[in-house]
């Protein structure tokens, strides 16, 4: 890309998992990258992007505040906007449904309104989600599958997705990437994959669990199935969507599904630790070398659960030339190795 004509990208949610991968990807593509972060009482939420200081521009902004978004967009004047910021935890959305809608739905309406006013040429990527499908019967899910969300998070994201479709009809280049679960060593510890890899590395090293302070970890529904990919692969798809001739929505997934239980088993295998399951329902336990290392805690169940998600990424493969590069085993291995290195250092 010519130095004088660098494209300007604005990433909201720069401090999150995807923001940190996307910023690196766009820097490599020669973009001038701006990352929007929100106010916090400390600097610790910047840890995922610490090494990007001096390479990208950081700007403070809040999705629930129209005037702050106005200032951000006026100052950055982006060519591309990647709206990754969100209250992204499904479980939390049951406890904070209105806040979740304020940020995940109205935040997007605010951005689209400002794009129309200030930068109508800008291309907009919206972080839509497989959570919008709910417990739909069609499997695997693709771009034609009807949405039927079962959580306030899914509902808010669907409203935002509809706003994106409306903006498209009004002439804005806006795309909704319907991404299935994607994970990495940078995944927040409150999501199940990272909770598992970090927790099992603690078991391997004989360290107490972060949450319980004891030698066992607690999980919720072991039988839920998700289509898990690697975040580093998925940010490329976000960029590709904005480089097309026409704005379209795409499903981004691996096309494979695995249960939480399978993820746990693969993580134990990766660390050469034995694992056996005993009991049923909330009394089920996971045992390793004679010790109980996993218990079920109903606190982690959801009022409404999605039992199985599996995506069909054919449209993205055919039209974007995108495909997932990291399979399930490799993903578990990458995450385990990263947690092992981190915890071993502190040990
Ligand atoms: P994440 O790690 O939870 O990051 C969310 C980001 O949003 C953080 O930077 C957070 O800032 C920021 N944020 C939250 N509320 C905000 C607000 N009110 N104003 C401004 N910023 C705010 O999520 P992720 O995994 O990177 O996911 C990125 C996006 O993709 C999210 O929209 C998520 O819903 C969506 N998505 C994710 C997946 C997945 O599997 N990862 C799948 C489908 C869709 P703080 O650091 O200050 O909290
Ligand atoms: N978080 C969590 N913690 N989930 C657990 C636990 C636990 O202790 N035990 C079992 N689970 C189950 C959940 O009930 C769910 O079925 C599954 O593990 C995955 O949970 P999360 O990792 O929290 O992810 P999610 O699928 O709810 O949501 C993620 O993926 C969506 C895309 O489908 C998030 O990244 C969303 O932001 C994203 O839109």
Tab-separated table of C-alpha atoms and ligand atoms in Angstrom:
chain	number	residue	atom	x	y	z
A	1	UNK	CA	0.000	0.000	0.000
A	2	UNK	CA	1.349	3.459	-1.010
A	3	UNK	CA	2.543	5.435	2.057
A	4	UNK	CA	0.674	8.627	1.098
A	5	UNK	CA	-2.564	6.772	0.546
A	6	UNK	CA	-2.670	4.600	3.650
A	7	UNK	CA	-6.199	3.437	4.360
A	8	UNK	CA	-7.464	4.385	7.792
A	9	UNK	CA	-9.108	1.680	9.888
A	10	UNK	CA	-10.971	2.261	13.126
A	11	UNK	CA	-11.338	-0.769	15.398
A	12	UNK	CA	-13.749	-0.500	18.305
A	13	UNK	CA	-13.031	-3.039	21.060
A	14	UNK	CA	-9.263	-2.805	20.522
A	15	UNK	CA	-8.578	-4.211	24.002
A	16	UNK	CA	-10.501	-7.424	23.292
A	17	UNK	CA	-9.342	-10.725	21.830
A	18	UNK	CA	-10.343	-9.984	18.230
A	19	UNK	CA	-9.275	-6.326	18.362
A	20	UNK	CA	-5.734	-7.292	19.212
A	21	UNK	CA	-5.504	-9.849	16.366
A	22	UNK	CA	-7.181	-7.572	13.820
A	23	UNK	CA	-4.933	-4.599	14.655
A	24	UNK	CA	-1.859	-6.714	13.926
A	25	UNK	CA	-3.396	-8.041	10.715
A	26	UNK	CA	-4.243	-4.533	9.439
A	27	UNK	CA	-0.820	-3.148	10.392
A	28	UNK	CA	0.718	-5.883	8.235
A	29	UNK	CA	-1.565	-4.811	5.399
A	30	UNK	CA	-0.191	-1.258	5.671
A	31	UNK	CA	-3.190	0.427	7.304
A	32	UNK	CA	-3.140	3.394	9.636
A	33	UNK	CA	-4.885	1.754	12.585
A	34	UNK	CA	-6.915	3.503	15.264
A	35	UNK	CA	-8.100	1.496	18.250
A	36	UNK	CA	-11.007	2.677	20.353
A	37	UNK	CA	-10.911	1.747	24.019
A	38	UNK	CA	-13.164	2.733	26.878
A	39	UNK	CA	-12.347	4.381	30.139
A	40	UNK	CA	-11.132	2.101	32.901
A	41	UNK	CA	-9.784	2.703	36.395
A	42	UNK	CA	-6.441	1.164	35.445
A	43	UNK	CA	-4.217	0.332	32.515
A	44	UNK	CA	-4.534	-3.436	32.875
A	45	UNK	CA	-7.266	-3.818	30.229
A	46	UNK	CA	-4.690	-2.664	27.650
A	47	UNK	CA	-2.517	-5.740	28.261
A	48	UNK	CA	-3.473	-7.500	25.002
A	49	UNK	CA	-2.282	-4.492	22.986
A	50	UNK	CA	0.597	-3.307	25.165
A	51	UNK	CA	3.129	-4.057	22.425
A	52	UNK	CA	1.118	-2.036	19.874
A	53	UNK	CA	1.684	1.246	21.690
A	54	UNK	CA	3.476	3.528	19.223
A	55	UNK	CA	2.321	1.415	16.261
A	56	UNK	CA	-1.377	2.187	16.361
A	57	UNK	CA	-3.303	5.220	17.600
A	58	UNK	CA	-5.442	4.764	20.681
A	59	UNK	CA	-8.579	6.833	21.123
A	60	UNK	CA	-11.060	6.765	23.985
A	61	UNK	CA	-14.716	6.128	23.144
A	62	UNK	CA	-17.836	4.571	24.584
A	63	UNK	CA	-20.509	2.792	22.534
A	64	UNK	CA	-23.301	3.947	24.811
A	65	UNK	CA	-22.364	7.627	24.401
A	66	UNK	CA	-23.291	9.285	21.106
A	67	UNK	CA	-21.131	12.356	21.638
A	68	UNK	CA	-18.026	10.314	22.346
A	69	UNK	CA	-18.548	8.288	19.165
A	70	UNK	CA	-19.114	11.529	17.254
A	71	UNK	CA	-15.718	12.816	18.429
A	72	UNK	CA	-13.983	9.542	17.588
A	73	UNK	CA	-15.335	9.340	14.049
A	74	UNK	CA	-14.750	13.062	13.383
A	75	UNK	CA	-11.148	12.781	14.521
A	76	UNK	CA	-10.288	9.490	12.804
A	77	UNK	CA	-12.289	9.945	9.560
A	78	UNK	CA	-11.971	6.185	8.882
A	79	UNK	CA	-12.198	4.425	5.531
A	80	UNK	CA	-13.069	1.187	7.297
A	81	UNK	CA	-14.746	0.652	10.657
A	82	UNK	CA	-14.568	-2.686	12.432
A	83	UNK	CA	-17.135	-2.619	15.211
A	84	UNK	CA	-15.888	-5.316	17.568
A	85	UNK	CA	-16.820	-3.639	20.846
A	86	UNK	CA	-19.615	-5.336	22.764
A	87	UNK	CA	-20.763	-6.782	26.046
A	88	UNK	CA	-19.706	-10.143	24.677
A	89	UNK	CA	-20.583	-12.577	27.466
A	90	UNK	CA	-23.792	-14.490	26.872
A	91	UNK	CA	-24.203	-15.520	30.541
A	92	UNK	CA	-23.835	-11.914	31.719
A	93	UNK	CA	-26.502	-10.756	29.257
A	94	UNK	CA	-29.169	-12.631	31.264
A	95	UNK	CA	-28.251	-10.535	34.317
A	96	UNK	CA	-27.719	-7.281	32.402
A	97	UNK	CA	-30.175	-7.443	29.492
A	98	UNK	CA	-30.803	-3.716	29.121
A	99	UNK	CA	-27.141	-2.738	29.306
A	100	UNK	CA	-26.365	-5.453	26.752
A	101	UNK	CA	-28.956	-4.015	24.366
A	102	UNK	CA	-27.761	-0.461	24.972
A	103	UNK	CA	-24.236	-1.374	23.907
A	104	UNK	CA	-24.682	-4.232	21.438
A	105	UNK	CA	-27.725	-2.883	19.595
A	106	UNK	CA	-28.003	0.874	20.117
A	107	UNK	CA	-24.227	1.253	19.966
A	108	UNK	CA	-24.397	-0.041	16.400
A	109	UNK	CA	-27.316	2.244	15.531
A	110	UNK	CA	-25.216	5.180	16.794
A	111	UNK	CA	-22.242	4.190	14.663
A	112	UNK	CA	-24.377	3.766	11.544
A	113	UNK	CA	-26.074	7.115	12.118
A	114	UNK	CA	-22.686	8.834	12.394
A	115	UNK	CA	-21.322	7.030	9.349
A	116	UNK	CA	-24.242	8.355	7.285
A	117	UNK	CA	-23.595	11.898	8.555
A	118	UNK	CA	-19.800	12.091	8.623
A	119	UNK	CA	-18.173	9.329	6.540
A	120	UNK	CA	-20.770	7.846	4.161
A	121	UNK	CA	-17.940	6.389	2.061
A	122	UNK	CA	-16.675	4.322	5.000
A	123	UNK	CA	-17.087	0.548	4.948
A	124	UNK	CA	-18.478	-0.972	8.131
A	125	UNK	CA	-17.870	-4.440	9.550
A	126	UNK	CA	-20.246	-5.497	12.320
A	127	UNK	CA	-19.349	-8.366	14.667
A	128	UNK	CA	-22.496	-10.454	14.308
A	129	UNK	CA	-22.645	-13.898	15.841
A	130	UNK	CA	-23.793	-17.508	15.622
A	131	UNK	CA	-25.577	-16.856	18.922
A	132	UNK	CA	-28.313	-15.257	16.754
A	133	UNK	CA	-29.285	-18.742	15.500
A	134	UNK	CA	-30.366	-19.990	18.909
A	135	UNK	CA	-31.659	-23.563	18.845
A	136	UNK	CA	-32.697	-23.477	15.212
A	137	UNK	CA	-33.416	-26.890	13.698
A	138	UNK	CA	-31.364	-26.396	10.508
A	139	UNK	CA	-27.855	-27.771	10.870
A	140	UNK	CA	-25.275	-26.738	9.812
A	141	UNK	CA	-26.266	-23.071	9.868
A	142	UNK	CA	-25.585	-20.863	6.853
A	143	UNK	CA	-26.520	-17.388	5.594
A	144	UNK	CA	-30.081	-18.530	4.782
A	145	UNK	CA	-30.793	-20.115	8.176
A	146	UNK	CA	-33.487	-18.238	10.126
A	147	UNK	CA	-32.431	-16.558	13.362
A	148	UNK	CA	-34.049	-17.496	16.677
A	149	UNK	CA	-31.938	-16.069	19.527
A	150	UNK	CA	-32.449	-17.382	23.059
A	151	UNK	CA	-30.365	-14.869	25.041
A	152	UNK	CA	-30.519	-11.076	25.497
A	153	UNK	CA	-27.034	-11.048	23.928
A	154	UNK	CA	-28.302	-12.900	20.845
A	155	UNK	CA	-31.364	-10.669	20.596
A	156	UNK	CA	-29.294	-7.481	20.787
A	157	UNK	CA	-26.851	-8.761	18.169
A	158	UNK	CA	-29.740	-9.697	15.871
A	159	UNK	CA	-31.199	-6.183	16.133
A	160	UNK	CA	-27.770	-4.788	15.271
A	161	UNK	CA	-27.503	-7.212	12.348
A	162	UNK	CA	-30.872	-5.985	11.062
A	163	UNK	CA	-29.656	-2.394	11.380
A	164	UNK	CA	-26.657	-3.345	9.232
A	165	UNK	CA	-28.985	-4.819	6.584
A	166	UNK	CA	-31.069	-1.630	6.656
A	167	UNK	CA	-27.976	0.577	6.258
A	168	UNK	CA	-26.938	-1.575	3.293
A	169	UNK	CA	-30.252	-0.793	1.604
A	170	UNK	CA	-29.619	2.901	2.275
A	171	UNK	CA	-26.354	2.696	0.328
A	172	UNK	CA	-23.827	2.197	3.140
A	173	UNK	CA	-21.180	-0.502	2.609
A	174	UNK	CA	-22.072	-2.462	5.750
A	175	UNK	CA	-21.456	-6.175	6.389
A	176	UNK	CA	-22.399	-8.508	9.222
A	177	UNK	CA	-19.870	-11.259	9.800
A	178	UNK	CA	-21.793	-14.124	11.397
A	179	UNK	CA	-18.850	-15.571	13.263
A	180	UNK	CA	-19.014	-18.804	15.203
A	181	UNK	CA	-17.008	-19.162	18.430
A	182	UNK	CA	-13.347	-18.383	17.941
A	183	UNK	CA	-10.713	-18.758	20.594
A	184	UNK	CA	-7.030	-18.153	21.206
A	185	UNK	CA	-4.484	-17.690	23.983
A	186	UNK	CA	-5.851	-14.115	24.169
A	187	UNK	CA	-9.397	-15.322	24.909
A	188	UNK	CA	-10.918	-13.888	28.091
A	189	UNK	CA	-10.645	-16.252	31.051
A	190	UNK	CA	-14.440	-16.144	31.581
A	191	UNK	CA	-15.105	-18.021	28.317
A	192	UNK	CA	-15.166	-21.769	28.612
A	193	UNK	CA	-12.197	-22.728	26.390
A	194	UNK	CA	-9.688	-20.482	28.125
A	195	UNK	CA	-11.126	-21.335	31.525
A	196	UNK	CA	-10.476	-24.999	30.685
A	197	UNK	CA	-6.956	-24.628	29.270
A	198	UNK	CA	-5.803	-22.354	32.090
A	199	UNK	CA	-7.476	-24.560	34.700
A	200	UNK	CA	-5.986	-27.807	33.405
A	201	UNK	CA	-2.497	-26.320	33.205
A	202	UNK	CA	-2.950	-25.390	36.879
A	203	UNK	CA	-3.858	-29.034	37.604
A	204	UNK	CA	-0.725	-30.167	35.750
A	205	UNK	CA	1.472	-27.764	37.735
A	206	UNK	CA	-0.259	-28.494	41.058
A	207	UNK	CA	-1.474	-24.912	41.407
A	208	UNK	CA	-4.812	-23.983	43.004
A	209	UNK	CA	-7.605	-23.028	40.620
A	210	UNK	CA	-8.088	-19.335	39.969
A	211	UNK	CA	-11.848	-19.410	40.659
A	212	UNK	CA	-12.241	-21.947	43.477
A	213	UNK	CA	-8.859	-21.535	45.168
A	214	UNK	CA	-8.926	-25.344	45.482
A	215	UNK	CA	-7.543	-28.206	43.399
A	216	UNK	CA	-10.707	-28.718	41.342
A	217	UNK	CA	-12.279	-26.548	38.685
A	218	UNK	CA	-15.996	-25.940	38.284
A	219	UNK	CA	-17.842	-26.042	34.982
A	220	UNK	CA	-21.453	-25.817	33.814
A	221	UNK	CA	-23.040	-27.647	30.871
A	222	UNK	CA	-20.505	-30.165	29.536
A	223	UNK	CA	-22.718	-31.315	26.688
A	224	UNK	CA	-23.214	-28.014	24.842
A	225	UNK	CA	-21.597	-28.153	21.403
A	226	UNK	CA	-19.837	-25.319	19.646
A	227	UNK	CA	-18.048	-24.782	16.338
A	228	UNK	CA	-14.693	-23.567	17.659
A	229	UNK	CA	-12.124	-21.892	15.402
A	230	UNK	CA	-8.971	-19.831	15.917
A	231	UNK	CA	-9.398	-16.037	16.269
A	232	UNK	CA	-6.215	-15.379	14.281
A	233	UNK	CA	-7.825	-17.047	11.245
A	234	UNK	CA	-11.149	-15.248	11.653
A	235	UNK	CA	-9.884	-11.635	11.555
A	236	UNK	CA	-8.747	-12.184	7.968
A	237	UNK	CA	-12.373	-12.916	7.027
A	238	UNK	CA	-13.484	-9.606	8.587
A	239	UNK	CA	-11.044	-7.730	6.377
A	240	UNK	CA	-11.923	-9.742	3.262
A	241	UNK	CA	-15.631	-8.858	3.659
A	242	UNK	CA	-14.800	-5.162	3.396
A	243	UNK	CA	-12.635	-5.649	0.268
A	244	UNK	CA	-15.460	-7.070	-1.900
A	245	UNK	CA	-17.358	-5.216	-4.641
A	246	UNK	CA	-20.631	-5.529	-2.762
A	247	UNK	CA	-21.413	-5.628	0.965
A	248	UNK	CA	-22.669	-9.059	1.984
A	249	UNK	CA	-23.052	-11.041	5.189
A	250	UNK	CA	-21.008	-14.209	5.637
A	251	UNK	CA	-20.954	-17.159	8.018
A	252	UNK	CA	-17.429	-17.785	9.312
A	253	UNK	CA	-16.946	-21.190	10.937
A	254	UNK	CA	-14.928	-24.398	10.751
A	255	UNK	CA	-17.833	-26.722	9.885
A	256	UNK	CA	-16.988	-28.994	12.859
A	257	UNK	CA	-18.663	-29.124	16.227
A	258	UNK	CA	-17.371	-30.400	19.580
A	259	UNK	CA	-18.836	-30.544	23.062
A	260	UNK	CA	-17.364	-28.791	26.094
A	261	UNK	CA	-16.645	-32.298	27.407
A	262	UNK	CA	-14.586	-33.085	24.276
A	263	UNK	CA	-12.664	-29.844	24.720
A	264	UNK	CA	-11.815	-30.851	28.308
A	265	UNK	CA	-10.760	-34.344	27.184
A	266	UNK	CA	-8.539	-32.984	24.412
A	267	UNK	CA	-6.898	-30.551	26.844
A	268	UNK	CA	-6.092	-33.373	29.298
A	269	UNK	CA	-4.706	-35.460	26.443
A	270	UNK	CA	-2.502	-32.595	25.271
A	271	UNK	CA	-0.934	-32.426	28.737
A	272	UNK	CA	-0.588	-36.238	28.987
A	273	UNK	CA	-2.920	-36.298	31.990
A	274	UNK	CA	-5.426	-39.135	32.498
A	275	UNK	CA	-9.126	-38.268	32.896
A	276	UNK	CA	-12.175	-40.340	33.811
A	277	UNK	CA	-15.776	-39.204	34.306
A	278	UNK	CA	-17.940	-40.546	37.130
A	279	UNK	CA	-21.553	-39.869	38.156
A	280	UNK	CA	-24.343	-38.058	36.353
A	281	UNK	CA	-25.933	-34.627	36.015
A	282	UNK	CA	-24.818	-32.110	38.623
A	283	UNK	CA	-23.098	-34.930	40.525
A	284	UNK	CA	-20.792	-35.799	37.663
A	285	UNK	CA	-17.086	-35.349	38.400
A	286	UNK	CA	-13.864	-35.571	36.420
A	287	UNK	CA	-11.049	-37.505	38.083
A	288	UNK	CA	-7.350	-37.534	37.317
A	289	UNK	CA	-4.812	-39.718	39.122
A	290	UNK	CA	-7.389	-40.541	41.808
A	291	UNK	CA	-8.257	-36.888	42.566
A	292	UNK	CA	-11.458	-35.017	41.724
A	293	UNK	CA	-10.334	-32.246	39.390
A	294	UNK	CA	-13.659	-31.178	37.830
A	295	UNK	CA	-17.014	-30.573	39.488
A	296	UNK	CA	-20.274	-29.278	38.071
A	297	UNK	CA	-21.566	-25.981	39.442
A	298	UNK	CA	-25.116	-25.036	38.331
A	299	UNK	CA	-24.092	-21.358	38.664
A	300	UNK	CA	-22.521	-21.773	35.223
A	301	UNK	CA	-25.734	-23.098	33.632
A	302	UNK	CA	-27.703	-20.609	31.559
A	303	UNK	CA	-31.414	-19.822	31.879
A	304	UNK	CA	-31.571	-20.625	28.161
A	305	UNK	CA	-28.888	-22.663	26.472
A	306	UNK	CA	-27.953	-23.264	22.854
A	307	UNK	CA	-27.314	-27.002	22.642
A	308	UNK	CA	-25.434	-27.183	19.377
A	309	UNK	CA	-23.903	-24.764	16.898
A	310	UNK	CA	-22.212	-25.771	13.676
A	311	UNK	CA	-21.580	-23.421	10.788
A	312	UNK	CA	-21.358	-23.920	7.054
A	313	UNK	CA	-18.666	-21.524	5.751
A	314	UNK	CA	-19.127	-22.508	2.046
A	315	UNK	CA	-20.130	-19.007	0.916
A	316	UNK	CA	-17.025	-17.473	2.524
A	317	UNK	CA	-14.832	-20.205	1.032
A	318	UNK	CA	-16.274	-19.719	-2.469
A	319	UNK	CA	-16.641	-15.937	-2.558
A	320	UNK	CA	-13.965	-14.604	-0.182
A	321	UNK	CA	-11.391	-17.332	-0.761
A	322	UNK	CA	-11.210	-17.662	3.037
A	323	UNK	CA	-10.810	-20.912	4.901
A	324	UNK	CA	-10.042	-21.891	8.485
A	325	UNK	CA	-6.408	-22.928	8.889
A	326	UNK	CA	-6.405	-24.199	12.477
A	327	UNK	CA	-8.256	-27.380	13.451
A	328	UNK	CA	-9.722	-28.297	16.838
A	329	UNK	CA	-6.701	-30.271	18.117
A	330	UNK	CA	-4.291	-27.558	17.026
A	331	UNK	CA	-6.421	-24.884	18.702
A	332	UNK	CA	-6.432	-26.740	22.029
A	333	UNK	CA	-2.662	-27.282	21.726
A	334	UNK	CA	-1.938	-23.587	21.021
A	335	UNK	CA	-3.987	-22.510	24.023
A	336	UNK	CA	-2.557	-25.129	26.384
A	337	UNK	CA	1.032	-24.327	25.372
A	338	UNK	CA	0.488	-20.620	25.896
A	339	UNK	CA	-1.063	-21.080	29.347
A	340	UNK	CA	1.649	-23.559	30.294
A	341	UNK	CA	4.406	-21.082	29.357
A	342	UNK	CA	2.705	-18.220	31.225
A	343	UNK	CA	1.976	-20.149	34.420
A	344	UNK	CA	5.321	-21.947	34.472
A	345	UNK	CA	7.036	-18.545	34.406
A	346	UNK	CA	5.084	-17.343	37.467
A	347	UNK	CA	5.465	-20.654	39.283
B	1	LIG	P1	-13.992	-9.371	23.938
B	1	LIG	O1	-12.639	-9.979	24.073
B	1	LIG	O2	-14.963	-9.510	25.060
B	1	LIG	O3	-13.797	-7.824	23.600
B	1	LIG	C1	-14.868	-6.921	23.659
B	1	LIG	C2	-14.320	-5.512	23.491
B	1	LIG	O4	-15.414	-4.571	23.553
B	1	LIG	C3	-13.340	-5.085	24.602
B	1	LIG	O5	-12.337	-4.312	24.015
B	1	LIG	C4	-14.215	-4.235	25.523
B	1	LIG	O6	-13.492	-3.290	26.268
B	1	LIG	C5	-15.057	-3.518	24.465
B	1	LIG	N1	-16.274	-2.920	25.019
B	1	LIG	C6	-17.212	-3.527	25.773
B	1	LIG	N2	-18.199	-2.664	26.079
B	1	LIG	C7	-17.876	-1.477	25.511
B	1	LIG	C8	-18.484	-0.195	25.476
B	1	LIG	N3	-19.627	0.035	26.120
B	1	LIG	N4	-17.879	0.801	24.774
B	1	LIG	C9	-16.698	0.575	24.154
B	1	LIG	N5	-16.052	-0.614	24.161
B	1	LIG	C10	-16.638	-1.632	24.827
B	1	LIG	O7	-14.715	-9.939	22.628
B	1	LIG	P2	-14.085	-10.663	21.345
B	1	LIG	O8	-14.062	-12.126	21.587
B	1	LIG	O9	-12.858	-9.945	20.935
B	1	LIG	O10	-15.251	-10.429	20.284
B	1	LIG	C11	-15.244	-9.275	19.447
B	1	LIG	C12	-16.655	-9.047	18.935
B	1	LIG	O11	-17.106	-10.175	18.204
B	1	LIG	C13	-17.714	-8.845	20.018
B	1	LIG	O12	-18.637	-7.904	19.516
B	1	LIG	C14	-18.377	-10.187	20.166
B	1	LIG	O13	-19.700	-10.034	20.629
B	1	LIG	C15	-18.320	-10.675	18.732
B	1	LIG	N6	-18.245	-12.128	18.532
B	1	LIG	C16	-17.278	-12.833	19.153
B	1	LIG	C17	-17.166	-14.190	18.926
B	1	LIG	C18	-16.097	-15.007	19.583
B	1	LIG	O14	-16.233	-16.236	19.600
B	1	LIG	N7	-15.042	-14.404	20.095
B	1	LIG	C19	-18.049	-14.823	18.030
B	1	LIG	C20	-19.015	-14.050	17.394
B	1	LIG	C21	-19.087	-12.686	17.625
B	1	LIG	P3	-12.888	-3.670	27.744
B	1	LIG	O15	-11.601	-4.408	27.467
B	1	LIG	O16	-12.683	-2.339	28.364
B	1	LIG	O17	-13.902	-4.534	28.425
B	2	LIG	N1	-18.417	-19.405	30.057
B	2	LIG	C1	-18.642	-20.659	30.489
B	2	LIG	N2	-18.159	-21.047	31.712
B	2	LIG	N3	-19.308	-21.504	29.693
B	2	LIG	C2	-19.484	-22.784	30.125
B	2	LIG	C3	-19.014	-23.226	31.345
B	2	LIG	C4	-18.324	-22.320	32.199
B	2	LIG	O1	-17.890	-22.653	33.297
B	2	LIG	N4	-19.322	-24.545	31.466
B	2	LIG	C5	-19.962	-24.898	30.351
B	2	LIG	N5	-20.078	-23.835	29.533
B	2	LIG	C6	-20.751	-23.828	28.232
B	2	LIG	C7	-21.782	-22.717	28.042
B	2	LIG	O2	-23.017	-23.060	28.683
B	2	LIG	C8	-21.874	-22.675	26.527
B	2	LIG	O3	-22.758	-23.653	26.061
B	2	LIG	C9	-20.458	-23.050	26.068
B	2	LIG	O4	-19.784	-23.576	27.219
B	2	LIG	C10	-19.652	-21.883	25.500
B	2	LIG	O5	-19.701	-20.825	26.424
B	2	LIG	P1	-18.769	-19.521	26.246
B	2	LIG	O6	-17.350	-19.925	26.101
B	2	LIG	O7	-19.117	-18.585	27.351
B	2	LIG	O8	-19.194	-18.953	24.817
B	2	LIG	P2	-20.628	-18.682	24.172
B	2	LIG	O9	-20.851	-19.721	23.116
B	2	LIG	O10	-21.677	-18.503	25.176
B	2	LIG	O11	-20.417	-17.257	23.485
B	2	LIG	C11	-19.236	-16.976	22.732
B	2	LIG	O12	-19.462	-17.299	21.380
B	2	LIG	C12	-20.486	-16.523	20.730
B	2	LIG	C13	-20.599	-17.045	19.290
B	2	LIG	O13	-21.428	-18.157	19.255
B	2	LIG	C14	-18.926	-15.496	22.941
B	2	LIG	O14	-17.677	-15.208	22.360
B	2	LIG	C15	-19.963	-14.598	22.257
B	2	LIG	O15	-19.543	-13.239	22.330
B	2	LIG	C16	-20.084	-15.053	20.795
B	2	LIG	O16	-21.025	-14.263	20.109
